[in-house]
PDB file of C-alpha atoms in Angstrom:
ATOM      1  CA  MET Y   1      45.945  85.930 -49.876  1.00 76.00           C
ATOM      2  CA  VAL Y   2      49.610  85.596 -48.946  1.00 87.00           C
ATOM      3  CA  PHE Y   3      49.081  82.285 -46.927  1.00 91.00           C
ATOM      4  CA  VAL Y   4      47.758  80.219 -49.855  1.00 92.00           C
ATOM      5  CA  ASN Y   5      48.608  82.310 -52.888  1.00 91.00           C
ATOM      6  CA  GLU Y   6      52.275  82.281 -51.767  1.00 92.00           C
ATOM      7  CA  MET Y   7      52.954  79.896 -49.697  1.00 93.00           C
ATOM      8  CA  GLY Y   8      55.993  78.874 -51.973  1.00 91.00           C
ATOM      9  CA  SER Y   9      57.549  81.770 -51.621  1.00 93.00           C
ATOM     10  CA  TRP Y  10      57.385  82.174 -47.390  1.00 93.00           C
ATOM     11  CA  TRP Y  11      57.465  78.607 -46.574  1.00 93.00           C
ATOM     12  CA  PRO Y  12      60.916  77.955 -44.947  1.00 92.00           C
ATOM     13  CA  LEU Y  13      61.588  75.075 -47.335  1.00 93.00           C
ATOM     14  CA  ASP Y  14      64.773  74.866 -46.413  1.00 90.00           C
ATOM     15  CA  LYS Y  15      64.080  74.124 -42.979  1.00 87.00           C
ATOM     16  CA  ARG Y  16      60.847  72.496 -43.053  1.00 89.00           C
ATOM     17  CA  SER Y  17      60.658  70.271 -46.424  1.00 91.00           C
ATOM     18  CA  MET Y  18      60.564  66.503 -47.433  1.00 90.00           C
ATOM     19  CA  SER Y  19      63.861  67.098 -49.098  1.00 90.00           C
ATOM     20  CA  MET Y  20      65.982  67.975 -46.370  1.00 89.00           C
ATOM     21  CA  LYS Y  21      66.363  64.653 -45.578  1.00 88.00           C
ATOM     22  CA  SER Y  22      68.571  64.704 -48.263  1.00 88.00           C
ATOM     23  CA  GLY Y  23      69.987  67.414 -47.340  1.00 90.00           C
ATOM     24  CA  LYS Y  24      69.245  69.666 -49.824  1.00 92.00           C
ATOM     25  CA  PRO Y  25      66.016  72.615 -50.138  1.00 90.00           C
ATOM     26  CA  ALA Y  26      62.803  71.937 -52.179  1.00 94.00           C
ATOM     27  CA  LYS Y  27      62.923  73.598 -54.886  1.00 95.00           C
ATOM     28  CA  SER Y  28      59.276  74.927 -54.473  1.00 96.00           C
ATOM     29  CA  LEU Y  29      56.002  74.439 -52.870  1.00 96.00           C
ATOM     30  CA  HIS Y  30      52.526  74.444 -54.524  1.00 95.00           C
ATOM     31  CA  ILE Y  31      49.281  74.335 -53.524  1.00 95.00           C
ATOM     32  CA  ASP Y  32      45.734  74.335 -55.372  1.00 96.00           C
ATOM     33  CA  PRO Y  33      43.416  76.175 -53.507  1.00 94.00           C
ATOM     34  CA  ARG Y  34      40.363  74.548 -53.242  1.00 96.00           C
ATOM     35  CA  HIS Y  35      38.389  71.362 -51.838  1.00 97.00           C
ATOM     36  CA  GLY Y  36      40.009  68.206 -52.938  1.00 97.00           C
ATOM     37  CA  GLY Y  37      43.129  70.315 -54.614  1.00 97.00           C
ATOM     38  CA  LYS Y  38      47.028  69.653 -53.323  1.00 97.00           C
ATOM     39  CA  ILE Y  39      49.783  70.706 -51.407  1.00 97.00           C
ATOM     40  CA  VAL Y  40      52.838  69.342 -53.725  1.00 97.00           C
ATOM     41  CA  GLU Y  41      56.303  69.950 -52.823  1.00 96.00           C
ATOM     42  CA  ILE Y  42      59.010  69.904 -55.495  1.00 96.00           C
ATOM     43  CA  GLY Y  43      62.421  68.476 -54.509  1.00 95.00           C
ATOM     44  CA  HIS Y  44      65.735  69.476 -55.184  1.00 93.00           C
ATOM     45  CA  ASP Y  45      65.685  66.445 -57.788  1.00 94.00           C
ATOM     46  CA  ASN Y  46      62.298  67.377 -59.136  1.00 96.00           C
ATOM     47  CA  THR Y  47      60.401  64.400 -57.224  1.00 94.00           C
ATOM     48  CA  GLU Y  48      57.131  65.268 -55.956  1.00 95.00           C
ATOM     49  CA  HIS Y  49      56.181  64.924 -52.408  1.00 94.00           C
ATOM     50  CA  LEU Y  50      52.604  65.384 -51.461  1.00 96.00           C
ATOM     51  CA  TRP Y  51      52.292  67.343 -47.899  1.00 95.00           C
ATOM     52  CA  GLY Y  52      48.288  67.065 -47.784  1.00 96.00           C
ATOM     53  CA  THR Y  53      44.799  67.500 -49.134  1.00 97.00           C
ATOM     54  CA  ILE Y  54      42.336  70.808 -49.232  1.00 97.00           C
ATOM     55  CA  GLN Y  55      39.541  69.530 -47.161  1.00 98.00           C
ATOM     56  CA  ALA Y  56      37.602  73.205 -47.790  1.00 98.00           C
ATOM     57  CA  TYR Y  57      39.243  77.344 -48.485  1.00 97.00           C
ATOM     58  CA  GLU Y  58      37.357  79.999 -48.199  1.00 96.00           C
ATOM     59  CA  PRO Y  59      39.575  82.711 -49.324  1.00 92.00           C
ATOM     60  CA  HIS Y  60      40.331  85.544 -46.211  1.00 89.00           C
ATOM     61  CA  ASP Y  61      38.996  83.335 -43.821  1.00 95.00           C
ATOM     62  CA  PHE Y  62      39.411  79.482 -43.085  1.00 97.00           C
ATOM     63  CA  LEU Y  63      41.577  77.028 -44.654  1.00 97.00           C
ATOM     64  CA  SER Y  64      41.366  73.061 -43.340  1.00 98.00           C
ATOM     65  CA  VAL Y  65      43.812  70.384 -45.053  1.00 97.00           C
ATOM     66  CA  ASN Y  66      44.362  66.694 -44.157  1.00 96.00           C
ATOM     67  CA  PHE Y  67      47.803  66.683 -43.962  1.00 94.00           C
ATOM     68  CA  HIS Y  68      50.443  63.739 -43.652  1.00 90.00           C
ATOM     69  CA  MET Y  69      54.186  65.755 -44.311  1.00 87.00           C
ATOM     70  CA  GLY Y  70      56.280  62.518 -44.752  1.00 81.00           C
ATOM     71  CA  MET Y  71      54.060  60.390 -43.228  1.00 82.00           C
ATOM     72  CA  PRO Y  72      51.308  57.984 -45.431  1.00 83.00           C
ATOM     73  CA  ALA Y  73      48.515  59.970 -47.094  1.00 88.00           C
ATOM     74  CA  GLU Y  74      45.826  57.783 -45.610  1.00 89.00           C
ATOM     75  CA  TYR Y  75      47.088  58.610 -42.038  1.00 86.00           C
ATOM     76  CA  PRO Y  76      46.729  62.120 -42.463  1.00 93.00           C
ATOM     77  CA  SER Y  77      46.416  64.253 -39.279  1.00 94.00           C
ATOM     78  CA  PHE Y  78      43.778  67.328 -39.581  1.00 96.00           C
ATOM     79  CA  VAL Y  79      44.820  70.814 -39.877  1.00 96.00           C
ATOM     80  CA  ALA Y  80      43.086  73.973 -40.001  1.00 97.00           C
ATOM     81  CA  VAL Y  81      43.655  78.122 -40.259  1.00 96.00           C
ATOM     82  CA  ARG Y  82      41.170  80.486 -39.676  1.00 96.00           C
ATOM     83  CA  PHE Y  83      41.802  83.963 -40.248  1.00 94.00           C
ATOM     84  CA  THR Y  84      40.926  87.156 -38.531  1.00 95.00           C
ATOM     85  CA  ALA Y  85      40.698  90.399 -39.912  1.00 91.00           C
ATOM     86  CA  LEU Y  86      41.852  93.052 -36.724  1.00 92.00           C
ATOM     87  CA  GLY Y  87      42.253  95.973 -39.093  1.00 90.00           C
ATOM     88  CA  GLU Y  88      42.935  97.054 -41.978  1.00 87.00           C
ATOM     89  CA  ARG Y  89      46.663  95.920 -42.087  1.00 85.00           C
ATOM     90  CA  ARG Y  90      46.220  92.614 -39.357  1.00 87.00           C
ATOM     91  CA  THR Y  91      44.849  89.662 -38.949  1.00 88.00           C
ATOM     92  CA  ARG Y  92      45.252  86.910 -36.869  1.00 90.00           C
ATOM     93  CA  ALA Y  93      45.980  83.677 -38.178  1.00 90.00           C
ATOM     94  CA  GLU Y  94      44.986  80.579 -36.027  1.00 93.00           C
ATOM     95  CA  LEU Y  95      46.170  77.345 -36.378  1.00 93.00           C
ATOM     96  CA  THR Y  96      44.504  73.664 -35.303  1.00 94.00           C
ATOM     97  CA  GLN Y  97      46.097  70.080 -35.747  1.00 95.00           C
ATOM     98  CA  ARG Y  98      43.972  67.544 -34.441  1.00 95.00           C
ATOM     99  CA  ARG Y  99      43.960  63.567 -35.092  1.00 94.00           C
ATOM    100  CA  TRP Y 100      47.207  62.707 -33.541  1.00 92.00           C
ATOM    101  CA  GLU Y 101      46.410  59.296 -33.392  1.00 91.00           C
ATOM    102  CA  ALA Y 102      46.984  58.691 -36.978  1.00 89.00           C
ATOM    103  CA  PHE Y 103      50.322  58.526 -36.484  1.00 86.00           C
ATOM    104  CA  GLY Y 104      49.906  55.707 -33.959  1.00 87.00           C
ATOM    105  CA  GLU Y 105      52.724  54.541 -32.038  1.00 89.00           C
ATOM    106  CA  TRP Y 106      54.469  57.949 -33.333  1.00 86.00           C
ATOM    107  CA  ALA Y 107      51.809  60.460 -32.535  1.00 88.00           C
ATOM    108  CA  GLU Y 108      53.828  61.766 -29.171  1.00 89.00           C
ATOM    109  CA  LYS Y 109      56.534  62.703 -31.412  1.00 88.00           C
ATOM    110  CA  MET Y 110      54.983  63.733 -34.725  1.00 86.00           C
ATOM    111  CA  ARG Y 111      53.051  66.224 -31.772  1.00 88.00           C
ATOM    112  CA  GLY Y 112      55.877  67.368 -30.074  1.00 86.00           C
ATOM    113  CA  GLY Y 113      58.003  68.259 -33.187  1.00 85.00           C
ATOM    114  CA  TYR Y 114      55.145  70.181 -35.240  1.00 84.00           C
ATOM    115  CA  GLY Y 115      54.347  72.369 -32.440  1.00 81.00           C
ATOM    116  CA  SER Y 116      57.766  73.556 -32.467  1.00 83.00           C
ATOM    117  CA  GLY Y 117      57.786  73.456 -36.067  1.00 87.00           C
ATOM    118  CA  TRP Y 118      54.531  75.401 -36.361  1.00 89.00           C
ATOM    119  CA  VAL Y 119      56.257  77.911 -34.420  1.00 87.00           C
ATOM    120  CA  ILE Y 120      59.060  78.336 -36.611  1.00 86.00           C
ATOM    121  CA  ILE Y 121      56.312  78.520 -39.765  1.00 89.00           C
ATOM    122  CA  PHE Y 122      54.342  81.115 -38.349  1.00 84.00           C
ATOM    123  CA  GLU Y 123      56.149  83.507 -35.799  1.00 84.00           C
ATOM    124  CA  GLU Y 124      59.253  83.721 -38.207  1.00 87.00           C
ATOM    125  CA  ALA Y 125      58.415  82.834 -42.180  1.00 90.00           C
ATOM    126  CA  PHE Y 126      54.672  83.577 -42.578  1.00 88.00           C
ATOM    127  CA  LYS Y 127      54.909  86.950 -40.672  1.00 85.00           C
ATOM    128  CA  ALA Y 128      58.059  88.035 -42.296  1.00 87.00           C
ATOM    129  CA  ALA Y 129      56.060  87.529 -45.431  1.00 86.00           C
ATOM    130  CA  CYS Y 130      53.381  89.392 -43.971  1.00 82.00           C
TER     131      CYS Y 130
END
């Protein structure tokens, strides 16, 4: 599955990574696709940035993550992606993100930022990888 197994090759690390705070993109992104597995960015300086923890993974069907990219791990939002086959060579990927209240006073700003970010990630990067 391209979304999970090849995430490090298609995720736009030059636009959406913790390392970009320094002006340099991350070296790589790794995902351990199992319950309790981690999504980890390896920064340009080899610093590890934990983005989230896998809550559920059903290959080719579903992925859910406690997601906190750039925020404290103890206050994650929840991201779920459902994959639905639309034919032999087409799949719909539907992302939902909730638990915005975990971001406290930053909730509205984070929601707006993630909303535009997911467009870049899905409609540009992931689509191109497929």
